[in-house]
Coordinates of C-alpha atoms in Angstrom, one line a residue:
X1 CA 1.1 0.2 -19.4
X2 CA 0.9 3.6 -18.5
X3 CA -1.8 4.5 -15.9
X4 CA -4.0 7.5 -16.9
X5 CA -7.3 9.2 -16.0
X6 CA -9.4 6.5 -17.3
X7 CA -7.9 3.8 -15.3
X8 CA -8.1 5.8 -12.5
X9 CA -12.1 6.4 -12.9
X10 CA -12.0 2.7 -12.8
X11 CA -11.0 1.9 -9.5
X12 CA -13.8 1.6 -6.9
X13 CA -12.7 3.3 -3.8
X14 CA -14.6 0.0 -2.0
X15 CA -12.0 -2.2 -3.5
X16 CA -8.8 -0.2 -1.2
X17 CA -7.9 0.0 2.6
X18 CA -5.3 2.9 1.6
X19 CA -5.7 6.6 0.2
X20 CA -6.3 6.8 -3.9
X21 CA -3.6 9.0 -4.4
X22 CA -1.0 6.5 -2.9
X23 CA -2.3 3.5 -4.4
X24 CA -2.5 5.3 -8.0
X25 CA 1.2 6.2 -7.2
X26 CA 2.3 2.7 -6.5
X27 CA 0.5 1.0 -9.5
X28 CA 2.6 4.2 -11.9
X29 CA 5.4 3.6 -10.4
X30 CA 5.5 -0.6 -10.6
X31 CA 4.1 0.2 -14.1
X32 CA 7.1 2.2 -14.8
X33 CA 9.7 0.1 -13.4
X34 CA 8.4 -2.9 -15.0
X35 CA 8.6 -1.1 -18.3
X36 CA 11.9 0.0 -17.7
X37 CA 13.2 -3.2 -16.7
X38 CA 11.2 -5.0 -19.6
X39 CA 13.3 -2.9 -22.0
X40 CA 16.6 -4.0 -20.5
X41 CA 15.6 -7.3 -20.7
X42 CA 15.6 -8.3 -17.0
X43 CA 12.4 -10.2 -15.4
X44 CA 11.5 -9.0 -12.0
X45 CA 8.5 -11.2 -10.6
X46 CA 8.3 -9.7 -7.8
X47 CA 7.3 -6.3 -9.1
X48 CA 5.7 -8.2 -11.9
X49 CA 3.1 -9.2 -9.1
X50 CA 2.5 -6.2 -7.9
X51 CA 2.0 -4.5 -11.1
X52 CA -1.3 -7.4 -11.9
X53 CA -2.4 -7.2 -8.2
X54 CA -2.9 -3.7 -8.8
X55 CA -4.4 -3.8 -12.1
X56 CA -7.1 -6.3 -11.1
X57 CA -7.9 -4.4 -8.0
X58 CA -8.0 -1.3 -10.1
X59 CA -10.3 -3.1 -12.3
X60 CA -8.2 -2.0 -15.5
X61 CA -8.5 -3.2 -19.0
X62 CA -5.1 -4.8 -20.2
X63 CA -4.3 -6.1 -23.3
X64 CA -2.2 -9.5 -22.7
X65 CA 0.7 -10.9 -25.3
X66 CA -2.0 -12.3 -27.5
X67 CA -5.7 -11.3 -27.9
X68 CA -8.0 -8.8 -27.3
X69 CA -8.4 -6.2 -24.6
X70 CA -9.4 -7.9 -21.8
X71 CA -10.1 -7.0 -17.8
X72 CA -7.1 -7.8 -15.6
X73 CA -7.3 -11.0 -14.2
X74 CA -7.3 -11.6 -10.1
X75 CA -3.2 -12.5 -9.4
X76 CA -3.6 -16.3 -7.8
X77 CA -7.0 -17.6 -8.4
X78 CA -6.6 -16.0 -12.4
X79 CA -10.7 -15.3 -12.5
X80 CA -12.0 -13.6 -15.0
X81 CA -14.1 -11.7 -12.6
X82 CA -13.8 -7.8 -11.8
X83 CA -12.6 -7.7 -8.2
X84 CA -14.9 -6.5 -5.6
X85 CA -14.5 -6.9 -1.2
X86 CA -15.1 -10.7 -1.2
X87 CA -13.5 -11.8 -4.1
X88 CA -10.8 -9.7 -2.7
X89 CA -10.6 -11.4 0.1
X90 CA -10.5 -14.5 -1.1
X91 CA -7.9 -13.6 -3.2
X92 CA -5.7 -12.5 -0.2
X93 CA -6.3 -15.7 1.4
X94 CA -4.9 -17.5 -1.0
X95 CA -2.1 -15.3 -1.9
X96 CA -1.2 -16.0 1.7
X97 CA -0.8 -19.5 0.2
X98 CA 0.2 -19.8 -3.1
X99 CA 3.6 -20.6 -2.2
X100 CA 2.8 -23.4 -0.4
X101 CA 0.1 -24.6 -3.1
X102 CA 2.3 -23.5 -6.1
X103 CA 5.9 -24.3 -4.9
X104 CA 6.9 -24.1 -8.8
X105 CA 6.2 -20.6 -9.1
X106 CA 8.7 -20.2 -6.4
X107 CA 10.9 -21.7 -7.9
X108 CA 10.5 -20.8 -11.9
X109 CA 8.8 -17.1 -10.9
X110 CA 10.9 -16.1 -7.1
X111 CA 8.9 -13.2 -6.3
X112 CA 5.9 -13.3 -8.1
X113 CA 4.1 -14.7 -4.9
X114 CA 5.5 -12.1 -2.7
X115 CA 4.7 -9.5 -4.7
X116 CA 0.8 -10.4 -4.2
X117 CA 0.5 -10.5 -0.9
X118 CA 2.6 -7.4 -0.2
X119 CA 0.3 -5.3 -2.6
X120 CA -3.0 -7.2 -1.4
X121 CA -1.6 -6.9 2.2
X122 CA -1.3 -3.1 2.0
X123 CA -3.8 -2.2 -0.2
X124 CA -6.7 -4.7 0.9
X125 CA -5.9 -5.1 4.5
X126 CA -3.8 -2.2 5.2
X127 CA -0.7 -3.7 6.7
X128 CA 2.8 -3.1 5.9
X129 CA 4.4 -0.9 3.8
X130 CA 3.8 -0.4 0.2
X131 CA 4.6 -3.3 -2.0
X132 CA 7.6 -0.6 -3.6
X133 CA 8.9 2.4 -3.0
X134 CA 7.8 5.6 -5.2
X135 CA 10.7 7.4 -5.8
X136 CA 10.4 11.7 -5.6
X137 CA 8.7 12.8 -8.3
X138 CA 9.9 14.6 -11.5
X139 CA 7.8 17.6 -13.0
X140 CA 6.6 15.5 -15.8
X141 CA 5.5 13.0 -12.9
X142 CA 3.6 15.8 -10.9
X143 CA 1.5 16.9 -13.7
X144 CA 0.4 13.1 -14.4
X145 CA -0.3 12.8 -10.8
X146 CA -2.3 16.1 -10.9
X147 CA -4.2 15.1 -13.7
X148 CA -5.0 11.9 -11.7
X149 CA -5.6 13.6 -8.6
X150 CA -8.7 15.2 -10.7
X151 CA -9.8 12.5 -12.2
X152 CA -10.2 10.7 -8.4
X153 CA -11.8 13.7 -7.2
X154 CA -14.6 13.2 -10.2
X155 CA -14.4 9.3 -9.3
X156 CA -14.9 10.1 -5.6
X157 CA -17.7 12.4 -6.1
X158 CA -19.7 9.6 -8.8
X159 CA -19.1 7.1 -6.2

């Protein structure tokens, strides 16, 4: 999926511990290389994870294989329920888990649970580094990003 000014309007600055503009280019940039990899064929879990971490904590509206457009579901517990700070929280706490409670998904999906807690890590509790790195920006990229950068202005401002 392709981030754009709506999804953007939907993220409430109370759900991040790090600037807008570098979460918004994190989730484009997992979006994007999941995309790309998903048309080679090649499954990547671990940016997998950090493309639904930041999609529930961004609030966005996803439409899965099969169904309707729903809102993202939270990455361990798999609520249905929009995050906000203490479900966030309790979904950190048991990302810092899930590999002990879900030892298959380390096994069938290696780096799936990794890619949670770095991107709730970082963006929830501000530690560590960015769950990926954002490569340098082409002029296409800019002028999506400044089109975003307005949209989280309006966003900031309504909030």
């Amino acid at each position: 999926m392709e981030v754009t000014e709506k999804d953007v309007r939907r993220i409430p600055l109370r759900n991040l511990r790090v600037p807008l503009q570098e979460f918004i280019a994190v989730w484009a940039a997992a979006e994007q290389l999941a995309a790309e990899q998903a048309e080679q064929r090649v499954t990547d879990w671990y940016v997998g994870g950090v493309v639904v971490t930041c999609q529930w904590i961004a609030r966005a509206v996803v439409r899965p294989a099969a169904g309707p457009w729903r809102l993202a579901r939270s990455p361990v517990s798999r609520r249905t329920a929009a995050a906000y700070e203490e479900l966030l929280e309790a979904e950190y706490l048991a990302a810092e888990v899930l590999d002990v409670r879900r030892p298959d998904l380390v096994e069938h999906r290696p780096g799936w649970c990794e890619g949670i807690r770095a991107t709730l890590r970082w963006a929830w509790r501000r530690s560590g580094p960015p769950p990926i790195d954002v490569p340098q920006q082409n002029h296409e990229t800019r002028g999506c990003l400044r089109a975003v950068h307005r949209a989280a202005i309006a966003a900031d401002a309504s909030s």
